[in-house]
PDB file of C-alpha atoms in Angstrom:
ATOM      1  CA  UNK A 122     134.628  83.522 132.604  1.00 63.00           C
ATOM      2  CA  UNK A 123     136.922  83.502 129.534  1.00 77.00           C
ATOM      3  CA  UNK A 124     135.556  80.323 127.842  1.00 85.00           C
ATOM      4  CA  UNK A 125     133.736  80.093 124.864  1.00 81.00           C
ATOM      5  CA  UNK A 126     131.865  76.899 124.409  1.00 82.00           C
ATOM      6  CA  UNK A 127     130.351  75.118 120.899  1.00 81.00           C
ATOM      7  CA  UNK A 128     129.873  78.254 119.798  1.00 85.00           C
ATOM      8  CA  UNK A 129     129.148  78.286 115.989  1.00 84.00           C
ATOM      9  CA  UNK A 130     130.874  81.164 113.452  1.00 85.00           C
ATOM     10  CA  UNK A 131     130.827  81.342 109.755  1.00 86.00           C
ATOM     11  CA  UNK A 132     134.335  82.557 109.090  1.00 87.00           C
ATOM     12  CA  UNK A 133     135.501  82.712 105.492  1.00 88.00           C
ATOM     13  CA  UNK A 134     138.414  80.862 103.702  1.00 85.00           C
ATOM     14  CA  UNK A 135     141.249  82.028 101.543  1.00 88.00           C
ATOM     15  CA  UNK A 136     139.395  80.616  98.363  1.00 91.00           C
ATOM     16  CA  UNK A 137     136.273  82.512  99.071  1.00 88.00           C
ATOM     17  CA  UNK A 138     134.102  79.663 100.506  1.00 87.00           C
ATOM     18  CA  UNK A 139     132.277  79.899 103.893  1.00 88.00           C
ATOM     19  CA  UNK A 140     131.995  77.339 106.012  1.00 87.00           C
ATOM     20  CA  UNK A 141     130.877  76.762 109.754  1.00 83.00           C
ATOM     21  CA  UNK A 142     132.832  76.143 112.483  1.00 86.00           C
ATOM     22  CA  UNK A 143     132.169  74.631 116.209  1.00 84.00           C
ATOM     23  CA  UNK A 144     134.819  76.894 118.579  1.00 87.00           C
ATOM     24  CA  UNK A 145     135.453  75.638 121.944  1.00 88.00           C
ATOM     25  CA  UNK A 146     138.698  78.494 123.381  1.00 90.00           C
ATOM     26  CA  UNK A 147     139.302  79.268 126.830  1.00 90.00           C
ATOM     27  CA  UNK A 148     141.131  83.080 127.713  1.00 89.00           C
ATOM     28  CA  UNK A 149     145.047  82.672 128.734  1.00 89.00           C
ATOM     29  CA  UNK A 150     146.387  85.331 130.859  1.00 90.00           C
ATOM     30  CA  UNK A 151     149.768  86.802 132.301  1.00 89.00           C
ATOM     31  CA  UNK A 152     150.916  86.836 135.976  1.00 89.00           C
ATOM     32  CA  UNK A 153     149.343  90.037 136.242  1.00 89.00           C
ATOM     33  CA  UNK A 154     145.719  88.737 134.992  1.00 86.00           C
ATOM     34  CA  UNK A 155     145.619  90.565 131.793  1.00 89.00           C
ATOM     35  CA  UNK A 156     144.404  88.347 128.806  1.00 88.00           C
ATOM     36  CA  UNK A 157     146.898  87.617 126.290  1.00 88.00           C
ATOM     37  CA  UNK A 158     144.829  85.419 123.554  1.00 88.00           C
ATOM     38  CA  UNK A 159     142.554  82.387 123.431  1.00 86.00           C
ATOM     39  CA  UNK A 160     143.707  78.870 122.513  1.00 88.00           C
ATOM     40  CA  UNK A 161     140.876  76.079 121.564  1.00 89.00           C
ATOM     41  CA  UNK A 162     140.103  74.160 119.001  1.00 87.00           C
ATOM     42  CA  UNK A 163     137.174  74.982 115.593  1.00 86.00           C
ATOM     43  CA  UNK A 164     135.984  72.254 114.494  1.00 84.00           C
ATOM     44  CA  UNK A 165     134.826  72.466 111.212  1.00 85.00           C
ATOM     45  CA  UNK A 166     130.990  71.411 110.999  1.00 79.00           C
ATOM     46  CA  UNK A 167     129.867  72.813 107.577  1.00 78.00           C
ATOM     47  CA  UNK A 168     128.682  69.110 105.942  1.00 81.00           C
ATOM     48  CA  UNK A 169     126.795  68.748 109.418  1.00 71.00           C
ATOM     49  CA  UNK A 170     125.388  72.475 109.432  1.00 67.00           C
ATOM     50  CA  UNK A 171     124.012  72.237 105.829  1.00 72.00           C
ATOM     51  CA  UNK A 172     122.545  68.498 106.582  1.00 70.00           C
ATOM     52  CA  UNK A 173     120.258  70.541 108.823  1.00 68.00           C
ATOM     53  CA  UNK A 174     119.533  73.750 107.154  1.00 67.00           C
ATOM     54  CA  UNK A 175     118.157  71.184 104.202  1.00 71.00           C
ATOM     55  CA  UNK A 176     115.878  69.324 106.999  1.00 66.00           C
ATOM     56  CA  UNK A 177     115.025  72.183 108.242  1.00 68.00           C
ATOM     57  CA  UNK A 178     113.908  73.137 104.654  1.00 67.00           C
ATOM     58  CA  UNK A 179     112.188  69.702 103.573  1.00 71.00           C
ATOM     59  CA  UNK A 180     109.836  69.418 106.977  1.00 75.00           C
ATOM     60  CA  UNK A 181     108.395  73.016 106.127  1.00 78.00           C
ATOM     61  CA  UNK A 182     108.243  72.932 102.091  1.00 80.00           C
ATOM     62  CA  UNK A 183     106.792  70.453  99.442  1.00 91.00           C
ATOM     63  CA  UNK A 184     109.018  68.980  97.834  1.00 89.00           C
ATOM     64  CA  UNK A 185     106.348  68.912  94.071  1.00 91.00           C
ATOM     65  CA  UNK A 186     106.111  73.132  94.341  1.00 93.00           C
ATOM     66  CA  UNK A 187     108.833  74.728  96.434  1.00 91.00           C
ATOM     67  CA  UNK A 188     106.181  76.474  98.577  1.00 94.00           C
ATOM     68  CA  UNK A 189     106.111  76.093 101.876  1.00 93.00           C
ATOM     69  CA  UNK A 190     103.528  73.439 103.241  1.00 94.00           C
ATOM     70  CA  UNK A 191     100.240  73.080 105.063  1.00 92.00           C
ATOM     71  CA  UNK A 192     102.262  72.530 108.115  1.00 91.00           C
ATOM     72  CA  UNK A 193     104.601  75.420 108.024  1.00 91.00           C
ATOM     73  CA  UNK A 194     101.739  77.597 106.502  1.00 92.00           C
ATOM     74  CA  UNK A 195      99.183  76.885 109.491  1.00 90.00           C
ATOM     75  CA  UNK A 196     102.297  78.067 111.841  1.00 90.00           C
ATOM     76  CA  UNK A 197     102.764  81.309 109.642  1.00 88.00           C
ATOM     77  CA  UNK A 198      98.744  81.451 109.921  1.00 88.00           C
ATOM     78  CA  UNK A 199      98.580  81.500 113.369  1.00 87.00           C
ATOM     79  CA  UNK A 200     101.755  84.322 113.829  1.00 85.00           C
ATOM     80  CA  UNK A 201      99.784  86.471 111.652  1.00 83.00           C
ATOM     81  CA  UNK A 202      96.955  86.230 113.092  1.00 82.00           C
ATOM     82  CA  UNK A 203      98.355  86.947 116.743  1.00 81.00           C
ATOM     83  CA  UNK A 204      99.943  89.738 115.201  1.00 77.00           C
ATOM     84  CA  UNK A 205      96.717  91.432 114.036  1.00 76.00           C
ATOM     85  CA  UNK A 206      95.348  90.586 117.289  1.00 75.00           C
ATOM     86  CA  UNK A 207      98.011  92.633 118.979  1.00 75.00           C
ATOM     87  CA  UNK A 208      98.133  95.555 116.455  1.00 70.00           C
ATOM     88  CA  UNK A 209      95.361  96.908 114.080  1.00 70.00           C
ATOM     89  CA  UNK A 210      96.478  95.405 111.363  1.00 71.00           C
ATOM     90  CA  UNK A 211      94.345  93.567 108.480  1.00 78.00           C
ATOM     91  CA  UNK A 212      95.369  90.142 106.429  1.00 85.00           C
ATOM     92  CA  UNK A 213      93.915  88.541 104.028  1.00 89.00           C
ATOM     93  CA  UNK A 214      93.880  84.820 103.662  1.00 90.00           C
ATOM     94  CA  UNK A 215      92.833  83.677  99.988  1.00 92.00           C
ATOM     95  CA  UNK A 216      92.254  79.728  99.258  1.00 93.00           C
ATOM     96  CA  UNK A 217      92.490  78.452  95.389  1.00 94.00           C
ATOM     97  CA  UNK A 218      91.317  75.221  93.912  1.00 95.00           C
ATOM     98  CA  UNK A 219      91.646  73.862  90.214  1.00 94.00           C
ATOM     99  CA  UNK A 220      88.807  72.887  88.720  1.00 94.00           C
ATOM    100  CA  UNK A 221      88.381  69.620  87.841  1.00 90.00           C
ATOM    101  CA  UNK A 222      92.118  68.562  88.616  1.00 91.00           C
ATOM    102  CA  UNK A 223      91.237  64.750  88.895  1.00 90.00           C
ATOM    103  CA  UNK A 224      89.993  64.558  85.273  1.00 90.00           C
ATOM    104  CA  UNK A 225      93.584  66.140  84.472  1.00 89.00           C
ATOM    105  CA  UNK A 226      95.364  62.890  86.761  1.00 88.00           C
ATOM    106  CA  UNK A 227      92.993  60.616  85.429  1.00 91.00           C
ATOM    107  CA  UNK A 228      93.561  61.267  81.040  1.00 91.00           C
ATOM    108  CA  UNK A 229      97.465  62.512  81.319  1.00 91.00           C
ATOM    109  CA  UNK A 230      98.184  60.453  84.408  1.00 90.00           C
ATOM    110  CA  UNK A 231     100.422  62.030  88.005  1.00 89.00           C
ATOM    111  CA  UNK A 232     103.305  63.101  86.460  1.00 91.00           C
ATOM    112  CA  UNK A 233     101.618  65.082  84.479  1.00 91.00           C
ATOM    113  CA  UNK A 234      99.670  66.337  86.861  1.00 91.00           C
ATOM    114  CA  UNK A 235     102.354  66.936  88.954  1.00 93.00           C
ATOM    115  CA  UNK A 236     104.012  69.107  86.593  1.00 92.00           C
ATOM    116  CA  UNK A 237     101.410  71.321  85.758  1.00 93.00           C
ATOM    117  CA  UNK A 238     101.026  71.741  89.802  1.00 94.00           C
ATOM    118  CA  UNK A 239     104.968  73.062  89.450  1.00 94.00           C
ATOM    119  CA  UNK A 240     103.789  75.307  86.991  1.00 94.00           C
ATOM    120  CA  UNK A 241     100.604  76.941  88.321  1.00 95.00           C
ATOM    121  CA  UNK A 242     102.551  77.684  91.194  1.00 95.00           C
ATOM    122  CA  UNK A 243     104.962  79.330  89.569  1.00 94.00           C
ATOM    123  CA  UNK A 244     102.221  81.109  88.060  1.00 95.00           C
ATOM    124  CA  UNK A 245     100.634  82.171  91.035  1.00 95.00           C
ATOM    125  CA  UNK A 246     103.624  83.162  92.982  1.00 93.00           C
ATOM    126  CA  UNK A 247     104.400  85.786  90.099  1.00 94.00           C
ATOM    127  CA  UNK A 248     101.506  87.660  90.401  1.00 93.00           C
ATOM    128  CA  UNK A 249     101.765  87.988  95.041  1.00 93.00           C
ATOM    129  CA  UNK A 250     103.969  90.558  96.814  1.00 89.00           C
ATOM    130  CA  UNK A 251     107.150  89.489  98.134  1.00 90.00           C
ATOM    131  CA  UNK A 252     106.039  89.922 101.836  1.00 90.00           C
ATOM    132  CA  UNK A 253     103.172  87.294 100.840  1.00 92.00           C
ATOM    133  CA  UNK A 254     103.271  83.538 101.704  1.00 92.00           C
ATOM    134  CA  UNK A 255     101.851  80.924  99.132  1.00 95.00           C
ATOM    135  CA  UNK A 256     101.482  77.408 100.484  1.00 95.00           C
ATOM    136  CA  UNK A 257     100.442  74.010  98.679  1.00 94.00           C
ATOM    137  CA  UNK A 258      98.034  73.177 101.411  1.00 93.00           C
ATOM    138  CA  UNK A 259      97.077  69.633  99.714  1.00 90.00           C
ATOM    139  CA  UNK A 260      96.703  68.396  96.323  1.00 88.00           C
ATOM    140  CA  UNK A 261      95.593  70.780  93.707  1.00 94.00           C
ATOM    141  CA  UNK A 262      94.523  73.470  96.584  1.00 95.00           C
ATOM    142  CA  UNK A 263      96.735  76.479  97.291  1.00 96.00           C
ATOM    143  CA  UNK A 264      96.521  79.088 100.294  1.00 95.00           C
ATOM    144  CA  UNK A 265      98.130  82.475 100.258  1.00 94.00           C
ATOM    145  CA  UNK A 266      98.481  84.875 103.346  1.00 91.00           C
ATOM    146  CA  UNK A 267      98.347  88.748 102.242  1.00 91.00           C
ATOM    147  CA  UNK A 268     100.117  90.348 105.216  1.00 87.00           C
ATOM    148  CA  UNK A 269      98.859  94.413 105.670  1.00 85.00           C
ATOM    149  CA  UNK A 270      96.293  93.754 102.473  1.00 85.00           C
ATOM    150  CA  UNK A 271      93.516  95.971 102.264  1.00 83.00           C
ATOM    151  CA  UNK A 272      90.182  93.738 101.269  1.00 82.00           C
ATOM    152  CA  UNK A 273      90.539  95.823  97.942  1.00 87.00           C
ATOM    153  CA  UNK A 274      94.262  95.072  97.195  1.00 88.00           C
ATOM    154  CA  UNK A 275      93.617  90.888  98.363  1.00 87.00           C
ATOM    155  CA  UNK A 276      90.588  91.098  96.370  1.00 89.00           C
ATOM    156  CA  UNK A 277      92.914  92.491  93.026  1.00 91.00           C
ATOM    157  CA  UNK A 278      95.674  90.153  93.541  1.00 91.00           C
ATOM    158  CA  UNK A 279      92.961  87.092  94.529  1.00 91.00           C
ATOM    159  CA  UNK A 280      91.536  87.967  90.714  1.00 93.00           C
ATOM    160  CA  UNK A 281      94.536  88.320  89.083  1.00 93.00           C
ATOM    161  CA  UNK A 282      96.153  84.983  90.352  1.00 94.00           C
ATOM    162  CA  UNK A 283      92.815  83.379  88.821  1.00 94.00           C
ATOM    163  CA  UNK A 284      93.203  85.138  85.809  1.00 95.00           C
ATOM    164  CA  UNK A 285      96.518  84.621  85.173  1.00 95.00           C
ATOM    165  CA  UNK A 286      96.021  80.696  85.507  1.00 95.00           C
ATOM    166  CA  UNK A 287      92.829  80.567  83.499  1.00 94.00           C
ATOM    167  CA  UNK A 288      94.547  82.676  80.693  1.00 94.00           C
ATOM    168  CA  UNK A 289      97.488  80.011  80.798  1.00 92.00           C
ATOM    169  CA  UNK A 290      98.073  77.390  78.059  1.00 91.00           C
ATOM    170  CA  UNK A 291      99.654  74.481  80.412  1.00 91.00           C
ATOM    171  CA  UNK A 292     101.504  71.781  77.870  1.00 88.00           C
ATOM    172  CA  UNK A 293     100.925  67.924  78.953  1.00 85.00           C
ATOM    173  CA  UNK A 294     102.236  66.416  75.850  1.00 81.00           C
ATOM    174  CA  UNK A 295     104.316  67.474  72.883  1.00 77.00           C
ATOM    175  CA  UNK A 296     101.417  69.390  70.564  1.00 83.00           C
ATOM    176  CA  UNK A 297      98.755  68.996  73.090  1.00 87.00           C
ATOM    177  CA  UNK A 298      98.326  72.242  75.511  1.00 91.00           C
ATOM    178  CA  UNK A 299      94.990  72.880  77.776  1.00 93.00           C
ATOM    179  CA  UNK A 300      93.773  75.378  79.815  1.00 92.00           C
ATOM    180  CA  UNK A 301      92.903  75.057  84.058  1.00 94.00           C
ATOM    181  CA  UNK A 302      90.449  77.011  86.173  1.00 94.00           C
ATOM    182  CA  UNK A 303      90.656  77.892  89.352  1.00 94.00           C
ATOM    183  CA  UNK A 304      87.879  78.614  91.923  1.00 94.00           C
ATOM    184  CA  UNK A 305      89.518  81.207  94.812  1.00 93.00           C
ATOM    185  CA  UNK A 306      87.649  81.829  98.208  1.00 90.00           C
ATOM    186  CA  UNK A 307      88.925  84.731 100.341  1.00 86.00           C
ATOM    187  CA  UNK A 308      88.619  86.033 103.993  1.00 87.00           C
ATOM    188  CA  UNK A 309      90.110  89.049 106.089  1.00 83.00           C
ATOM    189  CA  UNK A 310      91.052  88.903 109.487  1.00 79.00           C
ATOM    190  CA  UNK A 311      90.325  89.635 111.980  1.00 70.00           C
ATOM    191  CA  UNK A 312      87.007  90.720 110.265  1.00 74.00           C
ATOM    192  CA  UNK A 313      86.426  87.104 109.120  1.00 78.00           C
ATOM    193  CA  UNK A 314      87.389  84.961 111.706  1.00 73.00           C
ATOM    194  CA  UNK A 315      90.057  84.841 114.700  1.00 74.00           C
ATOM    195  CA  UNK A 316      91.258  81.658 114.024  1.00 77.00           C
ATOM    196  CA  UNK A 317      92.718  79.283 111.402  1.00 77.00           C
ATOM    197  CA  UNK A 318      89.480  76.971 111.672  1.00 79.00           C
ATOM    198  CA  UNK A 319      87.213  79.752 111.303  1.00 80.00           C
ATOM    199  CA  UNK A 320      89.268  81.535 108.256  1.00 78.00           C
TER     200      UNK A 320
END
């Protein structure tokens, strides 16, 4: 038709910085109908564009940890486990707890607390593959999907994400350092169950 409408392009300015434009352009032609250029308008929407990217980002990750949430993580769930319902291929779905977190909230207080959340994440997340997903699924408990995990491999990495924390020195106050533990459950699937409820 020779119309382009609120279509969005990332184009690239002189100084090196990208931002997104809106382009509405309709095709001119000569007497003879061949096309000679396009004449619109761009509209430049970057401010707009990255408003929703970081939406986007906040409704699907906690805000504490980085990771993604229980929401977004139940979604991912539920892809992966279509996905080994189509193919042959296994997952493994591995839930962690902290021990005893409340005692933690209740003698250093939620800011605390909340900081050594940051940081067992970060803990955790060092010792997955990059294909695998680690969620805060609600306070102190974490979920991580092992995409194409043998139940040997999942098992390894589920042990080694429990020592790593337990091995950790966490600091809540200058001089005063303490140690967490952290119970881990585990399930493959399909073998396990065939849906989020049952893993």
């Amino acid at each position: 038709s020779g119309e382009i409408r609120n279509a969005e392009l990332v184009l690239k300015r002189k100084d090196g910085r990208k931002i997104v434009v809106l382009e509405n352009s309709r095709a001119v032609y000569d007497d003879h109908g061949r096309m000679l250029y396009y004449e619109g308008t761009l509209t430049d929407i970057t401010e707009a564009h990255e408003l929703s990217q970081q939406l986007s980002y906040e409704a699907s990750h906690d805000a504490l940890t980085g990771l993604i949430n229980r929401r977004e993580f139940e979604l991912r769930l539920q892809r992966a486990i279509e996905s080994a319902q189509i193919g042959d291929a296994r997952h493994a779905l591995c839930y962690l707890d902290l021990d005893n977190f409340k005692v933690i909230n209740d003698k250093y207080g939620h800011s605390i607390g909340d900081r050594l959340l940051a940081s067992v994440a970060a803990v955790l997340r060092r010792e997955l593959r990059q294909m695998d997903m680690l969620a805060r699924y609600a306070g102190d408990e974490f979920v991580a999907i092992m995409p194409m995990a043998s139940t040997a491999m999942a098992t390894a990495v589920a042990e080694r994400m429990r020592n790593a924390v337990e091995e950790q020195l966490f600091s809540v106050r200058t001089g005063t350092m303490i140690g967490l533990g952290l119970s881990v459950g585990f399930a493959a699937f399909p073998d396990s169950g065939e849906t989020t409820e049952e893993l």
